Amino acid sequence: MIHIMEHAPRTPSQNQQPLENIILVGFMGSGKSSLGRELHQNLGYQLIDTDHVIEKQTGKSIPDIFSQDGEAAFRNLETELLKQLISQKTSEHIISTGGGVICIPENRTMLRKLGFVVWLECSVKDIFERTAKNKNRPLLQCDDPMQAIKTLLQERSPYYEETAHLKINTTGLSLNEVSCGILESARYYFGSA
Ligand code: S3P
């Protein structure tokens, strides 16, 4: 199901060139990376995966950053990267973000400045199934990952809601269907300034 949030129309500030990126937000395992690749193929925009950029910039894996430097240090890296993307006036890109990027208020503001923000909403069951075998997500390496997912999702859902221009429940939809829905809404959004 596709849901356009009430705060959808954009209001670029005067003298500011609006940035035309499509930004994917959503919980771990909600399909941001696969959909990012699908949108890249359908639209031709280059794909930026913030986790990958951070790994490249630091020369460390995400689990190593969490274990050696802590979650707060990782959040700072995410904030710095968003600042870079804005100061470089990055436009016409698909930006796939880490699931916790919306936890920091400053990040939520920057994501909306970067363009059209899409929240891929996903059920707890789907998230659990998709993340169960993957050891690369430090926040889910605990005794009760199902409970961790529920707690984090409850905490974060209002932030996704606040940040996104569009919410899509991806259950039962193909990647192509989701991609087409996003592209139609994004065209409308970018054309409405
Ligand atoms: C995180 C999500 C991960 C990664 C890091 C923290 C989170 O990205 O940024 O492990 O806090 O939800 P994905 O959403 O791509 O798994």
Coordinates of C-alpha atoms and ligand atoms in Angstrom, one line a residue:
M1 CA 0.0 0.0 0.0
I2 CA 1.3 3.5 -0.9
H3 CA 0.6 6.3 1.4
I4 CA 1.5 9.9 0.7
M5 CA 2.2 11.8 3.9
E6 CA 0.3 15.0 4.6
H7 CA 3.4 17.1 4.7
A8 CA 4.4 16.0 1.1
P9 CA 4.5 19.3 -0.8
R10 CA 8.0 20.7 -0.7
T11 CA 8.9 24.2 0.2
P12 CA 12.5 24.9 -0.9
S13 CA 13.8 28.0 0.8
Q14 CA 14.5 31.1 -1.4
N15 CA 17.7 31.1 -3.4
Q16 CA 18.2 27.5 -2.7
Q17 CA 18.5 25.0 -5.5
P18 CA 16.3 22.0 -4.5
L19 CA 18.2 18.7 -4.5
E20 CA 16.5 16.0 -6.5
N21 CA 17.5 12.8 -4.8
I22 CA 15.3 9.9 -3.8
I23 CA 16.2 8.8 -0.3
L24 CA 15.2 5.4 1.1
V25 CA 14.7 5.1 4.9
G26 CA 13.3 2.2 6.8
F27 CA 14.2 -0.5 9.3
M28 CA 17.0 -3.0 8.8
G29 CA 15.9 -5.7 6.4
S30 CA 13.1 -3.5 4.9
G31 CA 14.7 -3.9 1.4
K32 CA 16.3 -0.5 0.9
S33 CA 19.4 -1.9 -0.8
S34 CA 17.5 -4.1 -3.3
L35 CA 15.1 -1.3 -4.1
G36 CA 17.9 1.2 -4.4
R37 CA 19.4 -1.1 -7.1
E38 CA 16.0 -1.4 -8.8
L39 CA 15.5 2.4 -8.8
H40 CA 19.0 2.9 -10.1
Q41 CA 18.2 0.6 -13.1
N42 CA 14.8 2.1 -13.8
L43 CA 15.8 5.8 -13.4
G44 CA 19.5 5.8 -14.2
Y45 CA 20.4 7.8 -11.1
Q46 CA 23.6 6.8 -9.4
L47 CA 23.2 4.8 -6.1
I48 CA 24.7 5.9 -2.9
D49 CA 24.5 3.4 0.0
T50 CA 25.5 5.4 3.2
D51 CA 26.7 2.2 5.0
H52 CA 29.0 1.4 2.1
V53 CA 30.4 4.9 1.9
I54 CA 31.1 5.0 5.7
E55 CA 32.9 1.6 5.4
K56 CA 35.0 2.9 2.5
Q57 CA 35.7 6.2 4.2
T58 CA 36.8 4.6 7.5
G59 CA 38.3 1.4 6.1
K60 CA 36.3 -0.5 8.7
S61 CA 33.2 -2.7 8.6
I62 CA 30.0 -1.6 10.3
P63 CA 30.4 -4.3 13.1
D64 CA 34.0 -3.1 13.7
I65 CA 32.9 0.5 14.0
F66 CA 30.2 -0.5 16.5
S67 CA 32.5 -2.7 18.6
Q68 CA 35.6 -0.5 18.5
D69 CA 34.1 3.0 18.5
G70 CA 30.5 2.6 19.7
E71 CA 27.1 3.4 18.2
A72 CA 27.4 7.1 18.9
A73 CA 30.6 7.3 16.8
F74 CA 28.7 5.5 13.9
R75 CA 25.9 8.0 14.2
N76 CA 28.4 10.9 14.0
L77 CA 29.8 9.4 10.8
E78 CA 26.2 9.2 9.3
T79 CA 25.6 12.9 10.2
E80 CA 29.0 13.9 8.7
L81 CA 28.2 12.1 5.5
L82 CA 24.8 13.7 5.2
K83 CA 26.5 17.1 5.7
Q84 CA 28.9 16.3 2.9
L85 CA 26.1 15.2 0.5
I86 CA 24.4 18.5 1.2
S87 CA 27.5 20.7 0.9
Q88 CA 28.4 19.0 -2.3
K89 CA 24.9 19.7 -3.6
T90 CA 24.4 16.0 -4.5
S91 CA 21.5 15.7 -6.8
E92 CA 19.9 13.1 -9.0
H93 CA 21.0 10.2 -6.9
I94 CA 19.3 7.3 -5.1
I95 CA 20.4 7.4 -1.5
S96 CA 19.9 4.2 0.5
T97 CA 20.4 4.9 4.3
G98 CA 21.1 2.8 7.4
G99 CA 18.0 2.0 9.4
G100 CA 19.0 4.2 12.4
V101 CA 19.9 7.4 10.6
I102 CA 16.5 8.9 11.5
C103 CA 17.3 8.6 15.3
I104 CA 19.2 11.9 15.2
P105 CA 17.0 15.1 14.8
E106 CA 19.6 16.9 12.7
N107 CA 19.7 13.9 10.3
R108 CA 15.9 14.0 9.8
T109 CA 16.1 17.7 8.7
M110 CA 19.0 17.0 6.4
L111 CA 17.3 14.0 4.8
R112 CA 14.3 16.1 3.8
K113 CA 16.7 18.8 2.4
L114 CA 18.3 16.1 0.2
G115 CA 15.1 15.3 -1.6
F116 CA 12.1 13.0 -1.7
V117 CA 12.2 10.7 1.3
V118 CA 10.5 7.3 1.1
W119 CA 9.9 5.0 4.1
L120 CA 9.8 1.3 3.3
E121 CA 7.5 0.0 6.0
C122 CA 7.8 -3.7 6.8
S123 CA 6.2 -6.1 9.3
V124 CA 8.2 -7.4 12.3
K125 CA 7.8 -10.9 10.9
D126 CA 9.4 -10.0 7.6
I127 CA 12.2 -8.0 9.2
F128 CA 13.0 -11.0 11.5
E129 CA 13.0 -13.4 8.7
R130 CA 15.2 -11.2 6.5
T131 CA 17.7 -10.3 9.2
A132 CA 17.9 -13.7 11.1
K133 CA 20.9 -15.1 9.3
N134 CA 22.9 -12.0 8.8
K135 CA 25.7 -11.3 11.3
N136 CA 26.5 -7.8 10.0
R137 CA 23.9 -5.9 12.1
P138 CA 25.4 -5.3 15.5
L139 CA 22.1 -4.1 17.1
L140 CA 20.4 -7.5 16.3
Q141 CA 23.3 -9.7 17.6
C142 CA 21.6 -10.3 21.0
D143 CA 19.8 -13.2 22.8
D144 CA 16.3 -12.0 21.7
P145 CA 16.5 -10.3 18.2
M146 CA 12.7 -10.5 17.8
Q147 CA 12.3 -8.4 21.0
A148 CA 15.1 -6.0 19.8
I149 CA 13.3 -5.5 16.5
K150 CA 10.0 -4.8 18.2
T151 CA 11.5 -2.3 20.7
L152 CA 13.6 -0.4 18.1
L153 CA 10.7 -0.4 15.6
Q154 CA 8.4 1.1 18.2
E155 CA 11.0 3.7 19.1
R156 CA 11.8 4.6 15.5
S157 CA 8.4 4.5 13.7
P158 CA 7.5 8.1 14.7
Y159 CA 10.8 9.3 13.3
Y160 CA 10.3 7.5 10.0
E161 CA 6.8 8.9 9.9
E162 CA 8.1 12.5 10.6
T163 CA 10.8 12.3 8.0
A164 CA 9.2 10.6 5.0
H165 CA 7.2 12.2 2.2
L166 CA 5.9 8.8 1.2
K167 CA 5.3 5.5 3.1
I168 CA 5.1 2.2 1.2
N169 CA 4.1 -1.1 2.8
T170 CA 6.1 -3.4 0.6
T171 CA 4.4 -6.7 1.7
G172 CA 3.2 -8.6 -1.4
L173 CA 4.6 -6.1 -3.9
S174 CA 7.3 -6.8 -6.4
L175 CA 10.4 -4.6 -6.5
N176 CA 9.2 -3.3 -9.8
E177 CA 5.8 -2.4 -8.5
V178 CA 7.3 -0.5 -5.5
S179 CA 9.8 1.2 -7.8
C180 CA 7.1 2.4 -10.2
G181 CA 5.0 3.7 -7.3
I182 CA 8.0 5.6 -6.0
L183 CA 8.9 7.1 -9.3
E184 CA 5.4 8.3 -10.0
S185 CA 5.2 10.0 -6.6
A186 CA 8.7 11.5 -6.9
R187 CA 7.9 13.0 -10.3
Y188 CA 4.9 14.7 -8.9
Y189 CA 6.9 15.9 -5.9
F190 CA 9.8 17.3 -7.9
G191 CA 7.4 18.9 -10.3
S192 CA 5.4 20.6 -7.5
A193 CA 8.0 23.2 -6.4
Ligands
S3P1 C1 21.5 0.2 11.7 C2 21.2 -0.3 10.4 C3 22.2 -0.8 9.5 C4 23.6 -0.2 9.8 C5 23.9 -0.3 11.2 C6 22.9 0.3 12.2 C7 20.4 0.6 12.6 O1 21.9 -0.6 8.1 O2 23.5 1.2 9.4 O3 24.1 -1.7 11.5 O4 20.7 1.3 13.6 O5 19.2 0.3 12.3 P1 20.7 -1.4 7.3 O6 19.4 -0.7 7.7 O7 21.0 -1.2 5.9 O8 20.8 -2.8 7.8

